[in-house]
Amino acid sequence: MSTSPSWHIALAAALGIAACGTWQAQPLPAPVSTENPGTGWLEAGAATVDITPPPGLGLAGTGPESRRSTGYRTRLYARALFLQDPRGERIAFVVMDLAHVSANLHRLAAARLFERIGLGADRLIVSATHTHSGPAHFYGERQYNLNVSRVPGYDPHWAQFLANRIADAVESARDVKRRAVAATGSIPILGATRNRSLAPFCKNDGWQDSVVCKERLVEHALDSMLVMLRVDAVNARTADTTPLASYSVFAIHGTGVPSVNTLLDGDVHVRILRRLSRLLDPAGRLETVHILANGTEGDVAPKVDRDPACLVPRPGVVDRFPLARGPGEAVDFLEPPARKTAACLDADLEKVEAVAERVAERAAALYSQLRARLSSDLPIRRGFSSNWLPGNDSLCVAPELGSGTAAGGEGAEPRIRGWRWLFWPLLYLGFEEGGSSVQKRPGTCQSPKRGLLEPFGQIITGEHGFPEVAQLTVVRVGDAIFASVPAEVTTIAGARIRQAMVERLQGADWQPANIAIIGLANGFLQYVTTRAEYNLQHYEGGSDMYGPGTGEFLARRLADLTGLLRGGAAAPSPPAQVGPITAYPGPASEIMPLPLGPPREPNFRVILRCEAGRLAGDVYDLGPGDVFPRDSVFLRLLVEGRDGKSVATDGDGYLEVHGIGWKRGGYLWRIRWRRPPDAVSYRLERLDLDGKVLRKSDPVTCANGG
Amino acid sequence: MSKLVFAFLAHAAAMALPLAAQSPAPDPFKVVGRADAFMTSGYHWRGIRRSSGPLFQLDGAGGFALGPVAATAGIWLTLDPRRATATHHSDLAAGEKGLSEWDIWGQLSWQTQRVTLAGGVLRSQFRRPNRDPRVTELFGQTRLQSGRWSVSLSGWRAVAGADGLYLEPAAGFHHLVWPFAGPAITWATTLRAGIQAGHRQESLPQPVPGATGTGLTHITASTAARLGIHVANVVAIVGQLSAEVQYRRDAAVRRRPDGSRGKPLKIWLPIQVGLSVPLRRPGQ
């Protein structure tokens, strides 16, 4: 525990009492799944629902670099896989195109699912892909709502919407469940990721003198295994199988898209899944749902060497022109030049595609291999626990971020990275990895962490500012284990968790062939490192909130849950402990644009044109809150002609949609197609919710610069 | 000395050329403008104390901008709400209050994220009992920002109503620039020196404010916290609290209201509160 001076505690308490009204305590439901009769078959269903919000929400993940969203490049989804074994044991996996998933989303969704299908929090694993271009404002923790984005605030409508959509995805998957066969396996993938925090990694026992550390082989200092669960549907009459879904776990940070981006984007995950679908089903005939969860990605970044043009804002004079006489100049952070930003984005998006291609190729290879191992004999068992964190076991009483957190991770550096001093030589900032972010404070629980904005950080954070409960799940599916942790676990911390789980199964009736740790699931505790990594106080160690013992704590608790699954296929799942959780999201704000209806004198129209060799367009239409959320296509680009072949739809990663604002006669949506057009005529169409064409542009030809 | 100034400016411009080459395509031709209304607890100009009490200072400026280049002109007024007496600093004659100085200026400027270059003409007019003295100066300013550090050099060459060149080199460090959205908060410490090259008002019948000697006139170290709060995304309420320490060498800088010579070191805490239009906080 931090030994802050008593006046700090007194002030914090006073501020806490004063702030009680703004903490908005919200006890969350704690539903436990009901008994469920089996059908004697393994059954599975999968579904995808759209969660793309209208433009205007803040993007989450890089704190002061996370801009307000101005539109979308890819649509965002919740993808769900529902599994039920012959005895009726069920589990639902959901992966969201979000930076994080908070415990309140998990519990609120579980409450809805409990009402609809009797599925509780103990059988629901909701995780985030960790895209840093996904929206914020849904957290049950006040500090996250304030600081994960430049746009602060908690929007209860948005949180409820997300919880509903999670439930919708699971219910839809359950509604279409069919008799199934499944198989699990793993494959190494090198060349797509790298360790972004090698110095702490190499401080771990056994690694100091390794070739990986001596030669700085960052592409090998990580967990390269992709673990996959392939599920095929079985035709009850013919016993033929058809691909139904896959659920994979792979460690890769969602930071391929640089922080200068302002469009919603599923980052590397959405591109991997798109390529995987194309590789496995080039004709697009199947409706296989591929799902990719994140693994122990705490220190693992996509292999995207950031373009030097990708500048973050720097301090500069904000005045448009200097005053010869007048008040002094105003200094603020100035955005990098727009041309550089655009070049940076284009370059990095190409690199993200290359990373996605590499992962998708290997995932497709594993998927094909698993066909020969498909079986209906995959028992499902789960263990679940809710763990109170403050002061529990080896954890610190007060969660605290380190100053190294403000330095950001490599590849996602914020504008304040490298700021060491507030006032030399009296007050440190310590916004760097290592160096001044390390402070020897013997006897304190968080030592050697220098607290963020110390000595005021704890006061600013206040009580209940960060998560206080960790929900852990261990699921056995056949001979594989899927364990969920509400954190970003580093490579070695993850390896130790797996090791603890394996040790607990020694002498058991079965042994796991693969153990996948699903990160960022059912809550968000930020990072979890090993003690050795923590001692260096790089970004990940600084963001390990409950002190150096967090990794060991999670390893013990997950091993305990694993131990409950030692029984063979006939043993039932152990009773679940779904403990109480209270959310403290802070005051509610209305951030997500709501429906306004059409303008008084609508003049809706669709215009397509050629701009510098690219297709661009203006769509005057309904406002953001009236167009989104929606599951169906909004805009479609076609090749003009009899066939009217569709070449792009909004949010496919290439047809970017920017929300500009209200103009005369409608809200202006500006589109840009990132692909070079062919020498043919194109048309842009605006579709209604049923897919019918509402309006269309005149045909435009735009080859060779138009 | 003036050659030195312009050599420095030319050097700064040369340094900035690679940055200019990387700058975005210029924005469309734009009309630009701004206005400020401030109340300040005390007014020091080129190290010289010009008021003993609070003043109102208003300014307005406008012009045209093409990308980083702007051609602008403006006016700046100082209003003393108290009647001047012989026992406090004021530009006004005893018994008077109200407008004490008004300046007009025109300039060309070039400003990027890191570099500011500006040059133009400044005409300052003062209220005096018999005849309002005026001074016209050519001025140049260059400012470089690198991370949290900034350095600048400004120069004013009197061409009418006075003589001499006044130079002001400065170096500053921004301890804090608020990185999140919301209010604009900065805390900066600046070291600034005043240098008078050539006598400013030798043999002139109507003296205008300025150093009496030549060489170093003063050195000021100031640390200032500034807060800008948005109002309806249009105007900013600005408040600034500073602590300043001044080493005073020149007689005009050290002069007390009664004409006696003050101590070489002085400490004070100026406060500024006002409104600025338009809001200049970068977007989210």
PDB file of N, CA, C and O in Angstrom, chain A residues 528-561:
ATOM      1  N   VAL A 528      -0.940  -6.244 -16.962  1.00  0.00           N
ATOM      2  CA  VAL A 528      -0.434  -7.161 -15.942  1.00  0.00           C
ATOM      3  C   VAL A 528       0.931  -7.647 -16.404  1.00  0.00           C
ATOM      4  O   VAL A 528       1.067  -8.168 -17.517  1.00  0.00           O
ATOM      5  N   THR A 529       1.924  -7.459 -15.549  1.00  0.00           N
ATOM      6  CA  THR A 529       3.295  -7.814 -15.906  1.00  0.00           C
ATOM      7  C   THR A 529       3.872  -8.770 -14.859  1.00  0.00           C
ATOM      8  O   THR A 529       3.244  -9.053 -13.842  1.00  0.00           O
ATOM      9  N   THR A 530       5.080  -9.216 -15.110  1.00  0.00           N
ATOM     10  CA  THR A 530       5.813  -9.970 -14.083  1.00  0.00           C
ATOM     11  C   THR A 530       6.482  -8.962 -13.142  1.00  0.00           C
ATOM     12  O   THR A 530       6.563  -7.764 -13.451  1.00  0.00           O
ATOM     13  N   ARG A 531       6.978  -9.463 -12.028  1.00  0.00           N
ATOM     14  CA  ARG A 531       7.666  -8.560 -11.086  1.00  0.00           C
ATOM     15  C   ARG A 531       8.890  -7.915 -11.727  1.00  0.00           C
ATOM     16  O   ARG A 531       9.165  -6.727 -11.539  1.00  0.00           O
ATOM     17  N   ALA A 532       9.646  -8.723 -12.480  1.00  0.00           N
ATOM     18  CA  ALA A 532      10.855  -8.191 -13.098  1.00  0.00           C
ATOM     19  C   ALA A 532      10.507  -7.085 -14.086  1.00  0.00           C
ATOM     20  O   ALA A 532      11.196  -6.051 -14.161  1.00  0.00           O
ATOM     21  N   GLU A 533       9.455  -7.293 -14.840  1.00  0.00           N
ATOM     22  CA  GLU A 533       9.033  -6.263 -15.799  1.00  0.00           C
ATOM     23  C   GLU A 533       8.528  -5.025 -15.058  1.00  0.00           C
ATOM     24  O   GLU A 533       8.808  -3.893 -15.453  1.00  0.00           O
ATOM     25  N   TYR A 534       7.812  -5.265 -14.009  1.00  0.00           N
ATOM     26  CA  TYR A 534       7.249  -4.167 -13.216  1.00  0.00           C
ATOM     27  C   TYR A 534       8.360  -3.263 -12.685  1.00  0.00           C
ATOM     28  O   TYR A 534       8.228  -2.031 -12.680  1.00  0.00           O
ATOM     29  N   ASN A 535       9.448  -3.887 -12.268  1.00  0.00           N
ATOM     30  CA  ASN A 535      10.531  -3.112 -11.659  1.00  0.00           C
ATOM     31  C   ASN A 535      11.152  -2.102 -12.614  1.00  0.00           C
ATOM     32  O   ASN A 535      11.768  -1.132 -12.179  1.00  0.00           O
ATOM     33  N   LEU A 536      11.015  -2.326 -13.904  1.00  0.00           N
ATOM     34  CA  LEU A 536      11.575  -1.371 -14.870  1.00  0.00           C
ATOM     35  C   LEU A 536      10.634  -0.210 -15.158  1.00  0.00           C
ATOM     36  O   LEU A 536      11.039   0.791 -15.747  1.00  0.00           O
ATOM     37  N   GLN A 537       9.385  -0.358 -14.781  1.00  0.00           N
ATOM     38  CA  GLN A 537       8.388   0.711 -14.950  1.00  0.00           C
ATOM     39  C   GLN A 537       8.359   1.292 -16.366  1.00  0.00           C
ATOM     40  O   GLN A 537       8.382   2.511 -16.570  1.00  0.00           O
ATOM     41  N   HIS A 538       8.327   0.379 -17.330  1.00  0.00           N
ATOM     42  CA  HIS A 538       7.994   0.848 -18.667  1.00  0.00           C
ATOM     43  C   HIS A 538       6.473   1.054 -18.699  1.00  0.00           C
ATOM     44  O   HIS A 538       5.796   0.944 -17.677  1.00  0.00           O
ATOM     45  N   TYR A 539       5.972   1.332 -19.864  1.00  0.00           N
ATOM     46  CA  TYR A 539       4.546   1.648 -19.977  1.00  0.00           C
ATOM     47  C   TYR A 539       3.680   0.557 -19.351  1.00  0.00           C
ATOM     48  O   TYR A 539       2.737   0.845 -18.600  1.00  0.00           O
ATOM     49  N   GLU A 540       4.028  -0.701 -19.654  1.00  0.00           N
ATOM     50  CA  GLU A 540       3.181  -1.802 -19.191  1.00  0.00           C
ATOM     51  C   GLU A 540       3.258  -1.935 -17.670  1.00  0.00           C
ATOM     52  O   GLU A 540       2.224  -2.103 -16.999  1.00  0.00           O
ATOM     53  N   GLY A 541       4.471  -1.857 -17.119  1.00  0.00           N
ATOM     54  CA  GLY A 541       4.633  -1.960 -15.666  1.00  0.00           C
ATOM     55  C   GLY A 541       3.985  -0.795 -14.948  1.00  0.00           C
ATOM     56  O   GLY A 541       3.379  -0.956 -13.878  1.00  0.00           O
ATOM     57  N   GLY A 542       4.098   0.400 -15.539  1.00  0.00           N
ATOM     58  CA  GLY A 542       3.472   1.575 -14.938  1.00  0.00           C
ATOM     59  C   GLY A 542       1.955   1.455 -14.920  1.00  0.00           C
ATOM     60  O   GLY A 542       1.282   2.051 -14.083  1.00  0.00           O
ATOM     61  N   SER A 543       1.425   0.696 -15.878  1.00  0.00           N
ATOM     62  CA  SER A 543      -0.025   0.562 -15.984  1.00  0.00           C
ATOM     63  C   SER A 543      -0.544  -0.684 -15.262  1.00  0.00           C
ATOM     64  O   SER A 543      -1.710  -1.045 -15.427  1.00  0.00           O
ATOM     65  N   ASP A 544       0.313  -1.348 -14.509  1.00  0.00           N
ATOM     66  CA  ASP A 544      -0.086  -2.492 -13.685  1.00  0.00           C
ATOM     67  C   ASP A 544      -0.570  -1.900 -12.359  1.00  0.00           C
ATOM     68  O   ASP A 544       0.209  -1.602 -11.454  1.00  0.00           O
ATOM     69  N   MET A 545      -1.872  -1.715 -12.216  1.00  0.00           N
ATOM     70  CA  MET A 545      -2.412  -0.832 -11.179  1.00  0.00           C
ATOM     71  C   MET A 545      -2.314  -1.365  -9.766  1.00  0.00           C
ATOM     72  O   MET A 545      -2.230  -0.604  -8.812  1.00  0.00           O
ATOM     73  N   TYR A 546      -2.399  -2.679  -9.617  1.00  0.00           N
ATOM     74  CA  TYR A 546      -2.440  -3.228  -8.264  1.00  0.00           C
ATOM     75  C   TYR A 546      -1.083  -3.725  -7.786  1.00  0.00           C
ATOM     76  O   TYR A 546      -1.001  -4.524  -6.868  1.00  0.00           O
ATOM     77  N   GLY A 547      -0.027  -3.247  -8.421  1.00  0.00           N
ATOM     78  CA  GLY A 547       1.301  -3.525  -7.919  1.00  0.00           C
ATOM     79  C   GLY A 547       1.963  -4.730  -8.545  1.00  0.00           C
ATOM     80  O   GLY A 547       1.395  -5.404  -9.417  1.00  0.00           O
ATOM     81  N   PRO A 548       3.173  -5.021  -8.094  1.00  0.00           N
ATOM     82  CA  PRO A 548       3.978  -6.056  -8.765  1.00  0.00           C
ATOM     83  C   PRO A 548       3.441  -7.466  -8.603  1.00  0.00           C
ATOM     84  O   PRO A 548       3.854  -8.369  -9.320  1.00  0.00           O
ATOM     85  N   GLY A 549       2.516  -7.675  -7.673  1.00  0.00           N
ATOM     86  CA  GLY A 549       2.025  -9.030  -7.443  1.00  0.00           C
ATOM     87  C   GLY A 549       0.799  -9.392  -8.259  1.00  0.00           C
ATOM     88  O   GLY A 549       0.235 -10.485  -8.083  1.00  0.00           O
ATOM     89  N   THR A 550       0.368  -8.496  -9.164  1.00  0.00           N
ATOM     90  CA  THR A 550      -0.886  -8.739  -9.892  1.00  0.00           C
ATOM     91  C   THR A 550      -0.801  -9.993 -10.763  1.00  0.00           C
ATOM     92  O   THR A 550      -1.736 -10.808 -10.794  1.00  0.00           O
ATOM     93  N   GLY A 551       0.303 -10.155 -11.460  1.00  0.00           N
ATOM     94  CA  GLY A 551       0.453 -11.315 -12.341  1.00  0.00           C
ATOM     95  C   GLY A 551       0.384 -12.612 -11.555  1.00  0.00           C
ATOM     96  O   GLY A 551      -0.279 -13.579 -11.968  1.00  0.00           O
ATOM     97  N   GLU A 552       1.054 -12.629 -10.408  1.00  0.00           N
ATOM     98  CA  GLU A 552       1.047 -13.846  -9.579  1.00  0.00           C
ATOM     99  C   GLU A 552      -0.357 -14.101  -9.021  1.00  0.00           C
ATOM    100  O   GLU A 552      -0.798 -15.247  -8.927  1.00  0.00           O
ATOM    101  N   PHE A 553      -1.018 -13.037  -8.642  1.00  0.00           N
ATOM    102  CA  PHE A 553      -2.388 -13.176  -8.127  1.00  0.00           C
ATOM    103  C   PHE A 553      -3.296 -13.819  -9.178  1.00  0.00           C
ATOM    104  O   PHE A 553      -4.021 -14.781  -8.898  1.00  0.00           O
ATOM    105  N   LEU A 554      -3.240 -13.289 -10.386  1.00  0.00           N
ATOM    106  CA  LEU A 554      -4.104 -13.828 -11.441  1.00  0.00           C
ATOM    107  C   LEU A 554      -3.728 -15.271 -11.761  1.00  0.00           C
ATOM    108  O   LEU A 554      -4.611 -16.108 -12.008  1.00  0.00           O
ATOM    109  N   ALA A 555      -2.429 -15.563 -11.751  1.00  0.00           N
ATOM    110  CA  ALA A 555      -1.990 -16.941 -12.039  1.00  0.00           C
ATOM    111  C   ALA A 555      -2.551 -17.896 -10.996  1.00  0.00           C
ATOM    112  O   ALA A 555      -3.038 -18.988 -11.328  1.00  0.00           O
ATOM    113  N   ARG A 556      -2.511 -17.503  -9.737  1.00  0.00           N
ATOM    114  CA  ARG A 556      -3.036 -18.375  -8.676  1.00  0.00           C
ATOM    115  C   ARG A 556      -4.543 -18.585  -8.830  1.00  0.00           C
ATOM    116  O   ARG A 556      -5.043 -19.699  -8.711  1.00  0.00           O
ATOM    117  N   ARG A 557      -5.253 -17.492  -9.093  1.00  0.00           N
ATOM    118  CA  ARG A 557      -6.711 -17.610  -9.176  1.00  0.00           C
ATOM    119  C   ARG A 557      -7.146 -18.410 -10.405  1.00  0.00           C
ATOM    120  O   ARG A 557      -8.097 -19.174 -10.344  1.00  0.00           O
ATOM    121  N   LEU A 558      -6.452 -18.220 -11.498  1.00  0.00           N
ATOM    122  CA  LEU A 558      -6.797 -18.994 -12.693  1.00  0.00           C
ATOM    123  C   LEU A 558      -6.406 -20.461 -12.515  1.00  0.00           C
ATOM    124  O   LEU A 558      -7.116 -21.362 -12.990  1.00  0.00           O
ATOM    125  N   ALA A 559      -5.297 -20.686 -11.813  1.00  0.00           N
ATOM    126  CA  ALA A 559      -4.909 -22.074 -11.530  1.00  0.00           C
ATOM    127  C   ALA A 559      -5.957 -22.725 -10.633  1.00  0.00           C
ATOM    128  O   ALA A 559      -6.309 -23.906 -10.814  1.00  0.00           O
ATOM    129  N   ASP A 560      -6.478 -21.947  -9.671  1.00  0.00           N
ATOM    130  CA  ASP A 560      -7.527 -22.480  -8.795  1.00  0.00           C
ATOM    131  C   ASP A 560      -8.754 -22.896  -9.611  1.00  0.00           C
ATOM    132  O   ASP A 560      -9.339 -23.961  -9.389  1.00  0.00           O
ATOM    133  N   LEU A 561      -9.132 -22.041 -10.538  1.00  0.00           N
ATOM    134  CA  LEU A 561     -10.289 -22.373 -11.377  1.00  0.00           C
ATOM    135  C   LEU A 561     -10.004 -23.594 -12.240  1.00  0.00           C
ATOM    136  O   LEU A 561     -10.860 -24.453 -12.434  1.00  0.00           O
TER     137      LEU A 561
END
